[in-house]
PDB file of C-alpha atoms in Angstrom:
ATOM      1  CA  UNK A  17     -27.004 123.134 -82.468  1.00 60.00           C
ATOM      2  CA  UNK A  18     -23.502 123.071 -80.997  1.00 59.00           C
ATOM      3  CA  UNK A  19     -23.909 119.455 -80.007  1.00 62.00           C
ATOM      4  CA  UNK A  20     -25.000 118.463 -83.485  1.00 62.00           C
ATOM      5  CA  UNK A  21     -22.014 120.267 -84.995  1.00 64.00           C
ATOM      6  CA  UNK A  22     -19.635 118.376 -82.619  1.00 64.00           C
ATOM      7  CA  UNK A  23     -21.116 115.053 -83.622  1.00 56.00           C
ATOM      8  CA  UNK A  24     -20.794 115.874 -87.313  1.00 62.00           C
ATOM      9  CA  UNK A  25     -17.185 116.924 -86.750  1.00 68.00           C
ATOM     10  CA  UNK A  26     -16.391 113.612 -84.976  1.00 65.00           C
ATOM     11  CA  UNK A  27     -18.005 111.633 -87.764  1.00 55.00           C
ATOM     12  CA  UNK A  28     -15.909 113.470 -90.360  1.00 69.00           C
ATOM     13  CA  UNK A  29     -12.713 112.767 -88.367  1.00 55.00           C
ATOM     14  CA  UNK A  30     -13.547 109.061 -88.018  1.00 65.00           C
ATOM     15  CA  UNK A  31     -14.375 108.877 -91.685  1.00 62.00           C
ATOM     16  CA  UNK A  32     -11.017 110.403 -92.627  1.00 55.00           C
ATOM     17  CA  UNK A  33      -9.230 107.875 -90.317  1.00 57.00           C
ATOM     18  CA  UNK A  34     -11.116 105.003 -91.878  1.00 59.00           C
ATOM     19  CA  UNK A  35     -10.233 106.101 -95.357  1.00 51.00           C
ATOM     20  CA  UNK A  36      -6.561 106.470 -94.323  1.00 55.00           C
ATOM     21  CA  UNK A  37      -6.500 102.960 -92.864  1.00 62.00           C
ATOM     22  CA  UNK A  38      -8.038 101.495 -95.981  1.00 49.00           C
ATOM     23  CA  UNK A  39      -5.506 103.286 -98.178  1.00 46.00           C
ATOM     24  CA  UNK A  40      -2.620 102.138 -95.871  1.00 51.00           C
ATOM     25  CA  UNK A  41      -3.910  98.575 -96.019  1.00 50.00           C
ATOM     26  CA  UNK A  42      -4.000  98.661 -99.780  1.00 51.00           C
ATOM     27  CA  UNK A  43      -0.403  99.819-100.069  1.00 52.00           C
ATOM     28  CA  UNK A  44       1.169  98.053 -96.963  1.00 52.00           C
ATOM     29  CA  UNK A  45      -0.929  94.955 -96.215  1.00 53.00           C
ATOM     30  CA  UNK A  46       1.971  92.984 -94.625  1.00 53.00           C
ATOM     31  CA  UNK A  47       2.819  95.716 -92.054  1.00 54.00           C
ATOM     32  CA  UNK A  48      -0.811  95.991 -91.069  1.00 47.00           C
ATOM     33  CA  UNK A  49      -0.886  92.198 -90.497  1.00 50.00           C
ATOM     34  CA  UNK A  50       2.262  92.337 -88.349  1.00 52.00           C
ATOM     35  CA  UNK A  51       0.868  95.223 -86.310  1.00 46.00           C
ATOM     36  CA  UNK A  52      -2.449  93.424 -85.739  1.00 48.00           C
ATOM     37  CA  UNK A  53      -0.636  90.145 -84.857  1.00 51.00           C
ATOM     38  CA  UNK A  54       1.575  91.861 -82.350  1.00 52.00           C
ATOM     39  CA  UNK A  55      -1.387  93.504 -80.730  1.00 52.00           C
ATOM     40  CA  UNK A  56      -3.141  90.140 -80.438  1.00 54.00           C
ATOM     41  CA  UNK A  57      -0.040  88.470 -78.980  1.00 48.00           C
ATOM     42  CA  UNK A  58       0.345  91.193 -76.381  1.00 55.00           C
ATOM     43  CA  UNK A  59      -3.335  90.911 -75.524  1.00 50.00           C
ATOM     44  CA  UNK A  60      -3.035  87.144 -75.118  1.00 57.00           C
ATOM     45  CA  UNK A  61       0.062  87.522 -72.917  1.00 52.00           C
ATOM     46  CA  UNK A  62      -1.723  90.003 -70.699  1.00 59.00           C
ATOM     47  CA  UNK A  63      -4.695  87.655 -70.405  1.00 52.00           C
ATOM     48  CA  UNK A  64      -2.488  84.720 -69.407  1.00 56.00           C
ATOM     49  CA  UNK A  65      -0.660  86.807 -66.807  1.00 51.00           C
ATOM     50  CA  UNK A  66      -3.955  87.911 -65.307  1.00 53.00           C
ATOM     51  CA  UNK A  67      -5.182  84.291 -65.222  1.00 47.00           C
ATOM     52  CA  UNK A  68      -2.019  83.071 -63.468  1.00 50.00           C
ATOM     53  CA  UNK A  69      -2.217  85.862 -60.914  1.00 46.00           C
ATOM     54  CA  UNK A  70      -5.808  84.992 -60.137  1.00 44.00           C
ATOM     55  CA  UNK A  71      -5.199  81.221 -59.901  1.00 43.00           C
ATOM     56  CA  UNK A  72      -4.258  79.785 -56.422  1.00 42.00           C
ATOM     57  CA  UNK A  73      -0.648  78.850 -55.946  1.00 35.00           C
ATOM     58  CA  UNK A  74      -0.250  75.082 -55.751  1.00 38.00           C
ATOM     59  CA  UNK A  75       1.842  73.892 -52.806  1.00 35.00           C
ATOM     60  CA  UNK A  76       3.865  71.003 -54.085  1.00 38.00           C
ATOM     61  CA  UNK A  77       5.323  68.809 -51.332  1.00 41.00           C
ATOM     62  CA  UNK A  78       8.891  67.747 -51.945  1.00 43.00           C
ATOM     63  CA  UNK A  79       9.359  64.171 -52.994  1.00 44.00           C
ATOM     64  CA  UNK A  80       9.892  61.970 -49.947  1.00 47.00           C
ATOM     65  CA  UNK A  81      13.485  61.005 -49.366  1.00 45.00           C
ATOM     66  CA  UNK A  82      13.790  57.236 -49.062  1.00 46.00           C
ATOM     67  CA  UNK A  83      15.008  56.252 -45.590  1.00 47.00           C
ATOM     68  CA  UNK A  84      18.619  55.270 -45.348  1.00 43.00           C
ATOM     69  CA  UNK A  85      18.955  51.789 -43.964  1.00 44.00           C
ATOM     70  CA  UNK A  86      20.943  51.737 -40.757  1.00 42.00           C
ATOM     71  CA  UNK A  87      24.090  49.641 -41.016  1.00 40.00           C
ATOM     72  CA  UNK A  88      23.678  46.221 -39.569  1.00 42.00           C
ATOM     73  CA  UNK A  89      25.357  45.960 -36.189  1.00 38.00           C
ATOM     74  CA  UNK A  90      26.532  42.553 -35.206  1.00 39.00           C
ATOM     75  CA  UNK A  91      25.248  41.660 -31.792  1.00 38.00           C
ATOM     76  CA  UNK A  92      27.989  41.323 -29.222  1.00 38.00           C
ATOM     77  CA  UNK A  93      28.574  37.749 -28.155  1.00 38.00           C
ATOM     78  CA  UNK A  94      27.182  36.864 -24.781  1.00 37.00           C
ATOM     79  CA  UNK A  95      29.824  36.791 -22.056  1.00 35.00           C
ATOM     80  CA  UNK A  96      31.201  33.395 -21.367  1.00 35.00           C
ATOM     81  CA  UNK A  97      29.620  31.511 -18.532  1.00 33.00           C
ATOM     82  CA  UNK A  98      31.743  31.398 -15.432  1.00 39.00           C
ATOM     83  CA  UNK A  99      33.902  28.361 -14.984  1.00 40.00           C
ATOM     84  CA  UNK A 100      32.514  25.346 -13.244  1.00 39.00           C
ATOM     85  CA  UNK A 101      32.735  25.843  -9.521  1.00 42.00           C
ATOM     86  CA  UNK A 102      31.664  29.510  -9.666  1.00 47.00           C
ATOM     87  CA  UNK A 103      28.187  28.261  -8.783  1.00 49.00           C
ATOM     88  CA  UNK A 104      28.875  25.429  -6.314  1.00 54.00           C
ATOM     89  CA  UNK A 105      26.597  22.424  -6.492  1.00 62.00           C
ATOM     90  CA  UNK A 106      24.696  21.238  -3.430  1.00 65.00           C
ATOM     91  CA  UNK A 107      26.579  18.685  -1.349  1.00 71.00           C
ATOM     92  CA  UNK A 108      25.700  16.036   1.174  1.00 84.00           C
ATOM     93  CA  UNK A 109      27.157  17.205   4.462  1.00 86.00           C
ATOM     94  CA  UNK A 110      27.642  14.931   7.441  1.00 92.00           C
ATOM     95  CA  UNK A 111      25.882  15.611  10.742  1.00 95.00           C
ATOM     96  CA  UNK A 112      28.951  17.274  12.232  1.00 95.00           C
ATOM     97  CA  UNK A 113      29.543  19.335   9.109  1.00 96.00           C
ATOM     98  CA  UNK A 114      25.920  20.486   9.090  1.00 96.00           C
ATOM     99  CA  UNK A 115      26.222  21.447  12.767  1.00 97.00           C
ATOM    100  CA  UNK A 116      29.318  23.543  12.030  1.00 97.00           C
ATOM    101  CA  UNK A 117      27.537  25.204   9.118  1.00 97.00           C
ATOM    102  CA  UNK A 118      24.632  26.180  11.363  1.00 97.00           C
ATOM    103  CA  UNK A 119      26.941  27.513  14.069  1.00 97.00           C
ATOM    104  CA  UNK A 120      29.115  29.489  11.638  1.00 97.00           C
ATOM    105  CA  UNK A 121      26.042  30.778   9.813  1.00 96.00           C
ATOM    106  CA  UNK A 122      24.625  32.193  13.036  1.00 96.00           C
ATOM    107  CA  UNK A 123      27.944  33.730  14.032  1.00 96.00           C
ATOM    108  CA  UNK A 124      28.955  35.264  10.697  1.00 96.00           C
ATOM    109  CA  UNK A 125      25.456  35.736   9.259  1.00 95.00           C
ATOM    110  CA  UNK A 126      26.143  33.601   6.232  1.00 94.00           C
ATOM    111  CA  UNK A 127      23.885  31.049   4.559  1.00 94.00           C
ATOM    112  CA  UNK A 128      24.442  27.641   6.249  1.00 95.00           C
ATOM    113  CA  UNK A 129      23.779  25.841   2.959  1.00 93.00           C
ATOM    114  CA  UNK A 130      26.645  27.735   1.307  1.00 93.00           C
ATOM    115  CA  UNK A 131      28.860  27.102   4.314  1.00 96.00           C
ATOM    116  CA  UNK A 132      28.190  23.375   4.018  1.00 96.00           C
ATOM    117  CA  UNK A 133      29.691  23.477   0.508  1.00 96.00           C
ATOM    118  CA  UNK A 134      32.834  25.155   1.822  1.00 96.00           C
ATOM    119  CA  UNK A 135      33.106  22.821   4.809  1.00 96.00           C
ATOM    120  CA  UNK A 136      32.788  19.703   2.646  1.00 96.00           C
ATOM    121  CA  UNK A 137      35.400  21.079   0.218  1.00 95.00           C
ATOM    122  CA  UNK A 138      37.740  21.946   3.086  1.00 96.00           C
ATOM    123  CA  UNK A 139      37.458  18.353   4.322  1.00 95.00           C
ATOM    124  CA  UNK A 140      38.532  17.073   0.865  1.00 95.00           C
ATOM    125  CA  UNK A 141      41.455  19.496   0.730  1.00 95.00           C
ATOM    126  CA  UNK A 142      42.571  18.500   4.225  1.00 94.00           C
ATOM    127  CA  UNK A 143      43.038  14.916   3.024  1.00 95.00           C
ATOM    128  CA  UNK A 144      44.907  16.056  -0.094  1.00 94.00           C
ATOM    129  CA  UNK A 145      47.240  18.456   1.727  1.00 94.00           C
ATOM    130  CA  UNK A 146      47.342  16.654   5.087  1.00 93.00           C
ATOM    131  CA  UNK A 147      45.926  19.583   7.030  1.00 94.00           C
ATOM    132  CA  UNK A 148      43.300  19.737   9.733  1.00 94.00           C
ATOM    133  CA  UNK A 149      39.966  20.519   8.047  1.00 93.00           C
ATOM    134  CA  UNK A 150      38.908  22.818  10.859  1.00 96.00           C
ATOM    135  CA  UNK A 151      42.216  24.668  10.586  1.00 97.00           C
ATOM    136  CA  UNK A 152      41.377  25.577   6.985  1.00 97.00           C
ATOM    137  CA  UNK A 153      37.858  26.632   7.992  1.00 97.00           C
ATOM    138  CA  UNK A 154      39.208  28.690  10.889  1.00 97.00           C
ATOM    139  CA  UNK A 155      41.605  30.515   8.559  1.00 97.00           C
ATOM    140  CA  UNK A 156      38.668  31.360   6.272  1.00 96.00           C
ATOM    141  CA  UNK A 157      36.674  32.649   9.238  1.00 97.00           C
ATOM    142  CA  UNK A 158      39.414  34.933  10.538  1.00 97.00           C
ATOM    143  CA  UNK A 159      40.624  36.100   7.123  1.00 95.00           C
ATOM    144  CA  UNK A 160      37.309  37.024   5.490  1.00 95.00           C
ATOM    145  CA  UNK A 161      34.346  36.214   7.774  1.00 95.00           C
ATOM    146  CA  UNK A 162      33.274  33.990   4.855  1.00 95.00           C
ATOM    147  CA  UNK A 163      32.678  36.946   2.508  1.00 92.00           C
ATOM    148  CA  UNK A 164      34.102  35.863  -0.873  1.00 88.00           C
ATOM    149  CA  UNK A 165      34.463  39.358  -2.392  1.00 88.00           C
ATOM    150  CA  UNK A 166      36.221  41.129   0.453  1.00 88.00           C
ATOM    151  CA  UNK A 167      39.555  42.848  -0.206  1.00 88.00           C
ATOM    152  CA  UNK A 168      42.132  44.090   2.264  1.00 87.00           C
ATOM    153  CA  UNK A 169      44.021  47.381   2.099  1.00 86.00           C
ATOM    154  CA  UNK A 170      47.072  45.424   0.952  1.00 86.00           C
ATOM    155  CA  UNK A 171      45.119  43.884  -1.944  1.00 86.00           C
ATOM    156  CA  UNK A 172      44.491  40.406  -0.515  1.00 89.00           C
ATOM    157  CA  UNK A 173      41.270  39.015  -1.965  1.00 88.00           C
ATOM    158  CA  UNK A 174      38.712  36.281  -1.536  1.00 88.00           C
ATOM    159  CA  UNK A 175      37.798  33.877   1.232  1.00 93.00           C
ATOM    160  CA  UNK A 176      41.390  33.032   2.042  1.00 94.00           C
ATOM    161  CA  UNK A 177      42.715  36.581   1.425  1.00 92.00           C
ATOM    162  CA  UNK A 178      45.309  35.587  -1.137  1.00 89.00           C
ATOM    163  CA  UNK A 179      47.357  38.188  -3.040  1.00 87.00           C
ATOM    164  CA  UNK A 180      46.546  37.506  -6.728  1.00 80.00           C
ATOM    165  CA  UNK A 181      49.542  39.514  -7.924  1.00 79.00           C
ATOM    166  CA  UNK A 182      51.942  37.380  -5.883  1.00 85.00           C
ATOM    167  CA  UNK A 183      50.250  34.035  -6.450  1.00 84.00           C
ATOM    168  CA  UNK A 184      49.158  34.576 -10.075  1.00 83.00           C
ATOM    169  CA  UNK A 185      50.619  31.223 -11.196  1.00 87.00           C
ATOM    170  CA  UNK A 186      48.478  29.330  -8.699  1.00 86.00           C
ATOM    171  CA  UNK A 187      45.366  30.792 -10.323  1.00 80.00           C
ATOM    172  CA  UNK A 188      46.374  29.887 -13.887  1.00 84.00           C
ATOM    173  CA  UNK A 189      44.955  26.375 -13.688  1.00 85.00           C
ATOM    174  CA  UNK A 190      41.617  27.883 -12.639  1.00 82.00           C
ATOM    175  CA  UNK A 191      41.453  30.430 -15.467  1.00 80.00           C
ATOM    176  CA  UNK A 192      43.633  33.281 -14.218  1.00 75.00           C
ATOM    177  CA  UNK A 193      43.954  35.502 -11.172  1.00 65.00           C
ATOM    178  CA  UNK A 194      40.471  36.962 -11.639  1.00 69.00           C
ATOM    179  CA  UNK A 195      39.068  33.556 -10.676  1.00 70.00           C
ATOM    180  CA  UNK A 196      39.594  34.455  -7.013  1.00 69.00           C
ATOM    181  CA  UNK A 197      35.919  35.542  -7.005  1.00 74.00           C
ATOM    182  CA  UNK A 198      35.008  31.858  -7.174  1.00 86.00           C
ATOM    183  CA  UNK A 199      34.786  30.834  -3.492  1.00 89.00           C
ATOM    184  CA  UNK A 200      35.906  27.274  -4.192  1.00 92.00           C
ATOM    185  CA  UNK A 201      38.927  28.483  -6.191  1.00 89.00           C
ATOM    186  CA  UNK A 202      39.882  30.866  -3.397  1.00 89.00           C
ATOM    187  CA  UNK A 203      39.582  28.043  -0.901  1.00 93.00           C
ATOM    188  CA  UNK A 204      41.714  25.671  -3.005  1.00 93.00           C
ATOM    189  CA  UNK A 205      44.465  28.235  -3.606  1.00 90.00           C
ATOM    190  CA  UNK A 206      44.532  29.276   0.052  1.00 93.00           C
ATOM    191  CA  UNK A 207      44.746  25.679   1.249  1.00 95.00           C
ATOM    192  CA  UNK A 208      47.565  25.021  -1.204  1.00 94.00           C
ATOM    193  CA  UNK A 209      49.500  28.039   0.114  1.00 94.00           C
ATOM    194  CA  UNK A 210      48.913  26.928   3.713  1.00 96.00           C
ATOM    195  CA  UNK A 211      50.248  23.474   2.827  1.00 96.00           C
ATOM    196  CA  UNK A 212      53.375  25.024   1.302  1.00 95.00           C
ATOM    197  CA  UNK A 213      53.827  27.141   4.423  1.00 96.00           C
ATOM    198  CA  UNK A 214      53.691  23.960   6.498  1.00 95.00           C
ATOM    199  CA  UNK A 215      56.435  22.430   4.359  1.00 95.00           C
ATOM    200  CA  UNK A 216      58.629  25.502   4.660  1.00 95.00           C
ATOM    201  CA  UNK A 217      58.206  25.556   8.443  1.00 94.00           C
ATOM    202  CA  UNK A 218      58.915  21.903   9.023  1.00 94.00           C
ATOM    203  CA  UNK A 219      55.291  20.868   9.652  1.00 93.00           C
ATOM    204  CA  UNK A 220      54.585  23.396  12.425  1.00 94.00           C
ATOM    205  CA  UNK A 221      51.002  24.668  12.134  1.00 95.00           C
ATOM    206  CA  UNK A 222      51.671  27.748  14.251  1.00 96.00           C
ATOM    207  CA  UNK A 223      54.706  28.762  12.210  1.00 96.00           C
ATOM    208  CA  UNK A 224      52.808  27.998   9.009  1.00 96.00           C
ATOM    209  CA  UNK A 225      50.040  30.343  10.158  1.00 96.00           C
ATOM    210  CA  UNK A 226      52.627  33.014  11.003  1.00 96.00           C
ATOM    211  CA  UNK A 227      54.147  32.743   7.534  1.00 95.00           C
ATOM    212  CA  UNK A 228      50.700  32.689   5.903  1.00 94.00           C
ATOM    213  CA  UNK A 229      49.835  35.918   7.744  1.00 94.00           C
ATOM    214  CA  UNK A 230      53.060  37.512   6.579  1.00 90.00           C
ATOM    215  CA  UNK A 231      54.914  37.654   9.903  1.00 90.00           C
ATOM    216  CA  UNK A 232      55.300  40.781  11.932  1.00 89.00           C
ATOM    217  CA  UNK A 233      54.472  41.736  15.511  1.00 90.00           C
ATOM    218  CA  UNK A 234      50.730  41.119  15.101  1.00 92.00           C
ATOM    219  CA  UNK A 235      51.182  37.601  13.771  1.00 94.00           C
ATOM    220  CA  UNK A 236      50.972  36.163  17.300  1.00 95.00           C
ATOM    221  CA  UNK A 237      47.481  37.620  17.799  1.00 97.00           C
ATOM    222  CA  UNK A 238      46.472  36.237  14.410  1.00 96.00           C
ATOM    223  CA  UNK A 239      47.601  32.731  15.372  1.00 97.00           C
ATOM    224  CA  UNK A 240      45.655  32.933  18.633  1.00 97.00           C
ATOM    225  CA  UNK A 241      42.451  33.942  16.800  1.00 97.00           C
ATOM    226  CA  UNK A 242      42.719  31.118  14.283  1.00 97.00           C
ATOM    227  CA  UNK A 243      43.507  28.549  16.977  1.00 97.00           C
ATOM    228  CA  UNK A 244      40.611  29.716  19.173  1.00 97.00           C
ATOM    229  CA  UNK A 245      38.175  29.416  16.258  1.00 97.00           C
ATOM    230  CA  UNK A 246      39.576  25.991  15.416  1.00 97.00           C
ATOM    231  CA  UNK A 247      38.954  24.774  18.984  1.00 97.00           C
ATOM    232  CA  UNK A 248      35.364  26.022  18.913  1.00 97.00           C
ATOM    233  CA  UNK A 249      34.759  24.259  15.617  1.00 97.00           C
ATOM    234  CA  UNK A 250      36.163  21.036  17.047  1.00 97.00           C
ATOM    235  CA  UNK A 251      33.713  21.311  19.937  1.00 97.00           C
ATOM    236  CA  UNK A 252      30.735  21.979  17.647  1.00 97.00           C
ATOM    237  CA  UNK A 253      31.713  19.039  15.452  1.00 96.00           C
ATOM    238  CA  UNK A 254      31.830  16.871  18.555  1.00 96.00           C
ATOM    239  CA  UNK A 255      28.215  17.774  19.353  1.00 95.00           C
ATOM    240  CA  UNK A 256      28.849  20.242  22.162  1.00 95.00           C
ATOM    241  CA  UNK A 257      26.885  23.427  22.752  1.00 94.00           C
ATOM    242  CA  UNK A 258      29.143  26.399  21.956  1.00 95.00           C
ATOM    243  CA  UNK A 259      27.991  29.968  22.472  1.00 94.00           C
ATOM    244  CA  UNK A 260      27.996  32.230  19.425  1.00 90.00           C
ATOM    245  CA  UNK A 261      30.037  35.243  20.512  1.00 79.00           C
TER     246      UNK A 261
END
């Protein structure tokens, strides 16, 4: 019985609320429409929020940045080829010249074919400067042992151990003082200096050698070494057997 009374009471309450809503709608229809619209809008907003929360988050990759073209770099010009003579051409050596090249090659451990080029050039310079060809070759042997890139403590360079700083003008016609690395240029400049020494010393080879060496107490030993090598070369050129010491 109590349950039935509670149900009847609830029905009466709902009926009263329904009647009140109907009366309110009759007198204020616009407010009821606004209230219902707002409720619908809020419901729709809640539904959209729930849908967005449930949907997976899309990972959008950033737009690729176009590569920046590297500035064009002009290629460096290739270094100039060394002057003619830096790579000596093969020569036709005489029998005596070839014999000296073989003997010197064995003694100083230098290529005989390269020595032939120097010996032939020394013979040409001897005619130009009126010097003994074997004297020029002997000076090369004692000064540098035929190593074109050797340098002394004093700064003398090349086959003939010339001081580029002192004789810079002599190198100008060959491209500058750095051209001493060319064996033929070093030979030509050294022979020219030796010729000038001969002129200054009245044609005396010994005094020319002393001046070429730079004088001093040890110049006598230098002259003896050059002269001894010159004599051995003369013997080899003459076809004699000379020991390599």
